[in-house]
mmCIF file of C-alpha atoms and ligand atoms in Angstrom:
data_model
loop_
_atom_site.group_PDB
_atom_site.id
_atom_site.type_symbol
_atom_site.label_atom_id
_atom_site.label_comp_id
_atom_site.label_asym_id
_atom_site.label_seq_id
_atom_site.Cartn_x
_atom_site.Cartn_y
_atom_site.Cartn_z
ATOM 1 C CA MET A 1 -11.116 -5.548 35.270
ATOM 2 C CA SER A 2 -14.456 -7.420 34.691
ATOM 3 C CA ALA A 3 -16.452 -7.490 31.548
ATOM 4 C CA LYS A 4 -20.139 -6.320 32.011
ATOM 5 C CA ILE A 5 -22.377 -7.233 29.136
ATOM 6 C CA ALA A 6 -25.714 -5.517 29.319
ATOM 7 C CA PRO A 7 -28.265 -6.244 26.946
ATOM 8 C CA SER A 8 -30.782 -3.286 26.091
ATOM 9 C CA MET A 9 -34.081 -4.185 27.088
ATOM 10 C CA LEU A 10 -35.284 -1.425 24.533
ATOM 11 C CA SER A 11 -35.047 -4.226 21.898
ATOM 12 C CA SER A 12 -37.074 -6.734 24.249
ATOM 13 C CA ASP A 13 -40.698 -7.442 23.883
ATOM 14 C CA PHE A 14 -41.968 -4.976 26.563
ATOM 15 C CA ALA A 15 -45.148 -6.765 26.699
ATOM 16 C CA ASN A 16 -43.282 -9.374 28.346
ATOM 17 C CA LEU A 17 -40.486 -7.607 30.236
ATOM 18 C CA ALA A 18 -39.932 -10.179 33.174
ATOM 19 C CA ALA A 19 -39.692 -12.938 31.000
ATOM 20 C CA GLU A 20 -37.228 -11.397 28.716
ATOM 21 C CA ALA A 21 -35.082 -10.239 31.427
ATOM 22 C CA GLN A 22 -34.996 -13.499 32.806
ATOM 23 C CA ARG A 23 -34.228 -14.860 29.422
ATOM 24 C CA MET A 24 -30.971 -12.386 28.949
ATOM 25 C CA LEU A 25 -29.743 -13.516 32.287
ATOM 26 C CA ASP A 26 -30.137 -17.073 31.605
ATOM 27 C CA CYS A 27 -28.095 -16.224 28.250
ATOM 28 C CA GLY A 28 -25.332 -14.740 30.558
ATOM 29 C CA ALA A 29 -26.223 -11.044 30.947
ATOM 30 C CA ASP A 30 -24.470 -9.593 33.708
ATOM 31 C CA TRP A 31 -26.603 -6.314 33.780
ATOM 32 C CA LEU A 32 -29.989 -5.313 32.173
ATOM 33 C CA HIS A 33 -29.647 -2.036 30.342
ATOM 34 C CA MET A 34 -32.894 0.139 30.671
ATOM 35 C CA ASP A 35 -33.287 3.013 28.443
ATOM 36 C CA ILE A 36 -35.143 5.725 29.813
ATOM 37 C CA MET A 37 -36.359 8.370 27.238
ATOM 38 C CA ASP A 38 -38.741 11.611 27.887
ATOM 39 C CA GLY A 39 -39.520 12.453 24.319
ATOM 40 C CA HIS A 40 -37.579 15.854 24.678
ATOM 41 C CA PHE A 41 -34.038 15.067 25.343
ATOM 42 C CA VAL A 42 -34.368 12.660 22.530
ATOM 43 C CA PRO A 43 -37.109 12.067 19.983
ATOM 44 C CA ASN A 44 -38.533 9.173 21.683
ATOM 45 C CA LEU A 45 -40.454 8.152 24.515
ATOM 46 C CA THR A 46 -40.058 5.057 26.518
ATOM 47 C CA ILE A 47 -40.224 3.763 30.129
ATOM 48 C CA GLY A 48 -39.972 5.561 33.498
ATOM 49 C CA ALA A 49 -39.834 4.639 37.287
ATOM 50 C CA PRO A 50 -43.171 2.639 37.264
ATOM 51 C CA VAL A 51 -41.666 0.104 34.622
ATOM 52 C CA ILE A 52 -38.482 -0.309 36.661
ATOM 53 C CA GLN A 53 -40.532 -0.648 39.974
ATOM 54 C CA SER A 54 -42.784 -3.512 38.221
ATOM 55 C CA LEU A 55 -39.582 -5.279 36.873
ATOM 56 C CA ARG A 56 -37.675 -5.074 40.272
ATOM 57 C CA LYS A 57 -40.552 -7.276 41.745
ATOM 58 C CA HIS A 58 -39.355 -10.150 39.075
ATOM 59 C CA THR A 59 -35.616 -9.816 39.382
ATOM 60 C CA SER A 60 -32.686 -9.136 41.509
ATOM 61 C CA ALA A 61 -30.467 -8.415 38.432
ATOM 62 C CA TYR A 62 -28.557 -4.982 38.248
ATOM 63 C CA LEU A 63 -30.852 -2.457 36.454
ATOM 64 C CA ASP A 64 -28.327 -0.177 34.458
ATOM 65 C CA CYS A 65 -30.476 2.875 33.936
ATOM 66 C CA HIS A 66 -29.665 5.220 30.994
ATOM 67 C CA LEU A 67 -31.295 8.444 31.520
ATOM 68 C CA MET A 68 -32.038 10.181 28.132
ATOM 69 C CA VAL A 69 -33.928 12.938 29.714
ATOM 70 C CA THR A 70 -33.712 16.825 29.980
ATOM 71 C CA ASN A 71 -33.891 17.027 34.000
ATOM 72 C CA PRO A 72 -32.263 13.994 35.210
ATOM 73 C CA LEU A 73 -32.115 15.666 38.908
ATOM 74 C CA ASP A 74 -35.935 15.388 38.825
ATOM 75 C CA TYR A 75 -35.596 11.266 38.454
ATOM 76 C CA VAL A 76 -33.066 10.528 40.975
ATOM 77 C CA GLU A 77 -35.434 9.823 43.618
ATOM 78 C CA PRO A 78 -38.231 8.133 41.781
ATOM 79 C CA LEU A 79 -35.730 5.815 40.314
ATOM 80 C CA ALA A 80 -33.979 4.995 43.561
ATOM 81 C CA LYS A 81 -37.402 4.092 45.114
ATOM 82 C CA ALA A 82 -38.265 2.048 42.133
ATOM 83 C CA GLY A 83 -35.277 -0.333 42.555
ATOM 84 C CA ALA A 84 -32.668 1.154 40.012
ATOM 85 C CA SER A 85 -29.249 -0.139 40.531
ATOM 86 C CA GLY A 86 -27.256 2.349 38.275
ATOM 87 C CA PHE A 87 -28.259 6.019 37.169
ATOM 88 C CA THR A 88 -26.407 7.158 34.246
ATOM 89 C CA PHE A 89 -27.162 10.559 33.181
ATOM 90 C CA HIS A 90 -26.232 12.757 30.261
ATOM 91 C CA ILE A 91 -23.552 15.704 30.733
ATOM 92 C CA GLU A 92 -25.483 17.594 27.916
ATOM 93 C CA ALA A 93 -28.451 17.726 30.287
ATOM 94 C CA SER A 94 -26.649 18.615 33.245
ATOM 95 C CA ARG A 95 -23.689 21.051 32.485
ATOM 96 C CA ASP A 96 -25.105 23.220 35.284
ATOM 97 C CA ASN A 97 -25.533 20.886 37.922
ATOM 98 C CA TRP A 98 -23.722 17.600 37.363
ATOM 99 C CA ASP A 99 -22.230 17.901 40.898
ATOM 100 C CA ARG A 100 -25.857 17.712 42.527
ATOM 101 C CA VAL A 101 -26.953 15.114 40.457
ATOM 102 C CA SER A 102 -24.026 12.824 41.167
ATOM 103 C CA LYS A 103 -24.000 13.524 44.731
ATOM 104 C CA LYS A 104 -27.750 13.029 44.844
ATOM 105 C CA VAL A 105 -27.358 9.738 43.007
ATOM 106 C CA LYS A 106 -24.771 8.537 45.233
ATOM 107 C CA GLU A 107 -26.549 9.410 48.273
ATOM 108 C CA SER A 108 -29.605 7.568 46.976
ATOM 109 C CA GLY A 109 -27.399 4.319 46.861
ATOM 110 C CA MET A 110 -27.334 3.995 43.092
ATOM 111 C CA ARG A 111 -24.309 3.783 41.072
ATOM 112 C CA VAL A 112 -23.227 6.917 39.211
ATOM 113 C CA GLY A 113 -22.826 7.179 35.576
ATOM 114 C CA VAL A 114 -22.252 10.030 33.266
ATOM 115 C CA CYS A 115 -23.082 9.690 29.360
ATOM 116 C CA LEU A 116 -21.724 11.701 26.236
ATOM 117 C CA LYS A 117 -23.237 11.904 23.126
ATOM 118 C CA PRO A 118 -21.112 11.367 19.786
ATOM 119 C CA GLY A 119 -20.597 14.885 19.354
ATOM 120 C CA THR A 120 -19.580 15.930 23.137
ATOM 121 C CA PRO A 121 -16.068 16.111 23.743
ATOM 122 C CA VAL A 122 -14.500 13.550 26.274
ATOM 123 C CA GLU A 123 -12.847 16.140 28.243
ATOM 124 C CA GLU A 124 -16.141 17.438 29.536
ATOM 125 C CA VAL A 125 -16.296 14.548 31.754
ATOM 126 C CA PHE A 126 -12.905 14.797 33.209
ATOM 127 C CA PRO A 127 -14.102 17.153 36.035
ATOM 128 C CA LEU A 128 -16.876 14.824 37.114
ATOM 129 C CA VAL A 129 -14.574 11.791 36.970
ATOM 130 C CA ASP A 130 -11.808 13.639 39.076
ATOM 131 C CA SER A 131 -14.433 14.585 41.546
ATOM 132 C CA GLY A 132 -14.343 10.662 42.605
ATOM 133 C CA ASP A 133 -18.086 10.613 42.698
ATOM 134 C CA VAL A 134 -18.642 8.757 39.235
ATOM 135 C CA ASP A 135 -18.294 5.053 38.782
ATOM 136 C CA LEU A 136 -19.042 4.623 35.113
ATOM 137 C CA VAL A 137 -18.531 6.774 32.021
ATOM 138 C CA LEU A 138 -20.973 6.047 28.900
ATOM 139 C CA ILE A 139 -19.565 6.781 25.520
ATOM 140 C CA MET A 140 -22.539 6.643 23.108
ATOM 141 C CA THR A 141 -21.548 5.042 19.973
ATOM 142 C CA VAL A 142 -24.746 6.348 18.185
ATOM 143 C CA GLU A 143 -26.828 9.472 18.360
ATOM 144 C CA PRO A 144 -29.073 8.299 21.498
ATOM 145 C CA GLY A 145 -32.944 7.882 21.001
ATOM 146 C CA PHE A 146 -33.224 4.585 19.015
ATOM 147 C CA GLY A 147 -31.936 1.041 18.996
ATOM 148 C CA GLY A 148 -30.643 -0.474 15.686
ATOM 149 C CA GLN A 149 -28.430 2.217 14.379
ATOM 150 C CA LYS A 150 -24.989 1.979 13.061
ATOM 151 C CA PHE A 151 -21.876 2.017 15.308
ATOM 152 C CA MET A 152 -19.974 5.157 14.790
ATOM 153 C CA PRO A 153 -16.242 4.198 15.025
ATOM 154 C CA GLU A 154 -15.034 7.923 15.391
ATOM 155 C CA THR A 155 -16.228 7.605 18.777
ATOM 156 C CA MET A 156 -13.550 4.981 19.622
ATOM 157 C CA SER A 157 -10.877 7.836 20.199
ATOM 158 C CA LYS A 158 -12.945 9.084 23.082
ATOM 159 C CA VAL A 159 -13.021 5.675 24.802
ATOM 160 C CA LYS A 160 -9.055 5.474 24.187
ATOM 161 C CA ALA A 161 -8.584 8.786 25.652
ATOM 162 C CA LEU A 162 -10.749 7.951 28.826
ATOM 163 C CA ARG A 163 -8.696 4.745 29.231
ATOM 164 C CA SER A 164 -5.403 6.279 29.056
ATOM 165 C CA ARG A 165 -6.299 9.038 31.326
ATOM 166 C CA TYR A 166 -7.872 6.689 33.880
ATOM 167 C CA PRO A 167 -6.033 2.999 33.026
ATOM 168 C CA SER A 168 -7.954 1.555 36.059
ATOM 169 C CA LEU A 169 -8.815 4.249 38.353
ATOM 170 C CA ASP A 170 -9.667 2.577 41.725
ATOM 171 C CA ILE A 171 -12.847 4.045 43.360
ATOM 172 C CA GLU A 172 -12.649 3.327 47.074
ATOM 173 C CA VAL A 173 -15.987 2.340 48.873
ATOM 174 C CA GLN A 174 -15.641 2.597 52.442
ATOM 175 C CA GLU A 175 -17.945 -0.101 54.061
ATOM 176 C CA THR A 176 -18.352 1.968 57.156
ATOM 177 C CA SER A 177 -19.584 -0.912 59.698
ATOM 178 C CA PHE A 178 -16.515 -3.134 58.633
ATOM 179 C CA SER A 179 -12.943 -2.572 58.838
ATOM 180 C CA PHE A 180 -12.223 -3.418 55.357
ATOM 181 C CA SER A 181 -12.579 -1.270 52.098
ATOM 182 C CA LEU A 182 -13.743 -2.627 48.791
ATOM 183 C CA LEU A 183 -11.865 -1.705 45.674
ATOM 184 C CA GLU A 184 -13.988 -0.972 42.563
ATOM 185 C CA ILE A 185 -12.804 -0.572 38.990
ATOM 186 C CA PHE A 186 -13.731 2.467 36.902
ATOM 187 C CA ARG A 187 -15.749 1.308 33.980
ATOM 188 C CA ALA A 188 -15.953 2.577 30.388
ATOM 189 C CA GLN A 189 -19.083 1.641 28.831
ATOM 190 C CA VAL A 190 -20.256 1.709 24.937
ATOM 191 C CA ASP A 191 -23.635 1.950 23.973
ATOM 192 C CA GLY A 192 -25.244 1.594 20.064
ATOM 193 C CA GLY A 193 -24.348 -0.690 17.359
ATOM 194 C CA LEU A 194 -22.459 -2.954 19.082
ATOM 195 C CA GLY A 195 -22.297 -6.662 18.196
ATOM 196 C CA PRO A 196 -20.056 -9.448 16.690
ATOM 197 C CA SER A 197 -18.810 -6.979 13.785
ATOM 198 C CA THR A 198 -18.240 -4.020 16.158
ATOM 199 C CA ILE A 199 -17.226 -5.456 19.386
ATOM 200 C CA GLN A 200 -13.570 -5.678 18.724
ATOM 201 C CA GLN A 201 -13.061 -2.016 17.878
ATOM 202 C CA ALA A 202 -14.778 -1.154 21.342
ATOM 203 C CA ALA A 203 -12.729 -3.729 23.085
ATOM 204 C CA ASP A 204 -9.483 -2.496 21.637
ATOM 205 C CA ALA A 205 -10.216 0.798 22.673
ATOM 206 C CA GLY A 206 -10.543 -0.275 26.300
ATOM 207 C CA ALA A 207 -14.209 -0.524 26.975
ATOM 208 C CA ASN A 208 -15.192 -2.922 29.503
ATOM 209 C CA CYS A 209 -19.074 -2.549 29.699
ATOM 210 C CA ILE A 210 -20.848 -3.368 26.563
ATOM 211 C CA VAL A 211 -24.670 -2.430 25.912
ATOM 212 C CA ALA A 212 -26.159 -4.264 22.947
ATOM 213 C CA GLY A 213 -29.699 -4.363 21.975
ATOM 214 C CA SER A 214 -30.626 -5.394 18.331
ATOM 215 C CA SER A 215 -27.751 -7.655 17.844
ATOM 216 C CA VAL A 216 -28.568 -9.737 21.206
ATOM 217 C CA PHE A 217 -32.254 -9.961 20.866
ATOM 218 C CA GLY A 218 -32.175 -10.178 17.171
ATOM 219 C CA ALA A 219 -29.691 -13.159 17.155
ATOM 220 C CA PRO A 220 -31.055 -16.749 16.912
ATOM 221 C CA ASP A 221 -28.448 -17.570 19.811
ATOM 222 C CA PRO A 222 -28.251 -14.682 22.182
ATOM 223 C CA ALA A 223 -25.965 -16.619 24.640
ATOM 224 C CA ALA A 224 -23.456 -17.239 21.899
ATOM 225 C CA VAL A 225 -23.513 -13.306 21.113
ATOM 226 C CA ILE A 226 -23.034 -12.411 24.795
ATOM 227 C CA SER A 227 -20.198 -14.800 25.279
ATOM 228 C CA LEU A 228 -18.239 -13.550 22.153
ATOM 229 C CA MET A 229 -18.503 -10.075 23.196
ATOM 230 C CA ARG A 230 -17.460 -11.284 26.634
ATOM 231 C CA ASN A 231 -14.490 -13.155 25.169
ATOM 232 C CA SER A 232 -13.580 -10.023 23.089
ATOM 233 C CA VAL A 233 -13.319 -7.610 26.000
ATOM 234 C CA GLN A 234 -11.223 -10.164 28.151
ATOM 235 C CA THR A 235 -8.901 -11.059 25.346
ATOM 236 C CA ALA A 236 -8.158 -7.336 24.680
ATOM 237 C CA GLN A 237 -7.373 -6.620 28.455
ATOM 238 C CA ALA A 238 -5.322 -9.761 28.443
ATOM 239 C CA ALA A 239 -3.253 -8.258 25.419
ATOM 240 C CA HIS A 240 -2.745 -4.918 27.249
HETATM 241 C C1 DX5 B 313 -30.112 4.101 22.321
HETATM 242 C C2 DX5 B 313 -30.041 3.419 23.507
HETATM 243 C C3 DX5 B 313 -29.374 2.070 23.333
HETATM 244 C C4 DX5 B 313 -30.002 1.148 22.417
HETATM 245 C C5 DX5 B 313 -28.934 0.598 21.840
HETATM 246 O O1 DX5 B 313 -30.479 5.466 22.569
HETATM 247 O O2 DX5 B 313 -29.301 4.143 24.267
HETATM 248 O O3 DX5 B 313 -29.138 1.427 24.618
HETATM 249 O O4 DX5 B 313 -31.002 0.296 22.747
HETATM 250 O O5 DX5 B 313 -29.337 -0.467 20.619
HETATM 251 P P1 DX5 B 313 -28.357 -1.025 19.815
HETATM 252 O O6 DX5 B 313 -27.429 -2.100 20.386
HETATM 253 O O7 DX5 B 313 -29.572 -1.923 18.832
HETATM 254 O O8 DX5 B 313 -27.696 0.089 19.099
HETATM 255 ZN ZN1 ZN B 314 -28.636 3.073 26.167
#
């Protein structure tokens, strides 16, 4: 199961976004995590599809978009057109229409992710994962809205529950024009307060996708932090 380390661009210098993105990729980042906030679902306002579109012109990297918005369905088309790679929406914003959202995301050619706030029970996403449309579950390890908050260790029980229910759920992607199928691994992602002092807990709980903003951008040597987090995930996986 591969480790994916995704620096959160929320902690970057937005005035130099393309250069910051390239700097993170040069430091060994696998994905770039893009925090899209609408000032309504969370009390902060950040970026939208126009920024993703601008960044896409400068990089072919996987743009892992985390939608902290009230109406995720409204943003599927604009983000797909803008060049987003993954579209992770909050279950709290889509309790009535998660099946429509995930189908539309999939049809638009993006990877489907579903996200839970710290107070939302993990059981809420089981029906989505069981539907077979979801590639990734993001367990928030802080309240969404801002970077630089303190990691909440109590959220680890949700990562463990998810991983024990779906140890290595394989999601099959049929390549229709070819006669082979590609096996993909279900991804458990964590976001908020992750860095050298907290990564071990997340890795031991079974997370394999790590989002980290302030610990990476605030480090004198971001490459060392990225590599340390990757090693923690890989070591924990080898021990299981
Ligand atoms: C918070 C965002 C995070 C944030 C993480 O709502 O979803 O991606 O940027 O930042 P750190 O790693 O500083 O907690
Ligand atoms: Zn995020």
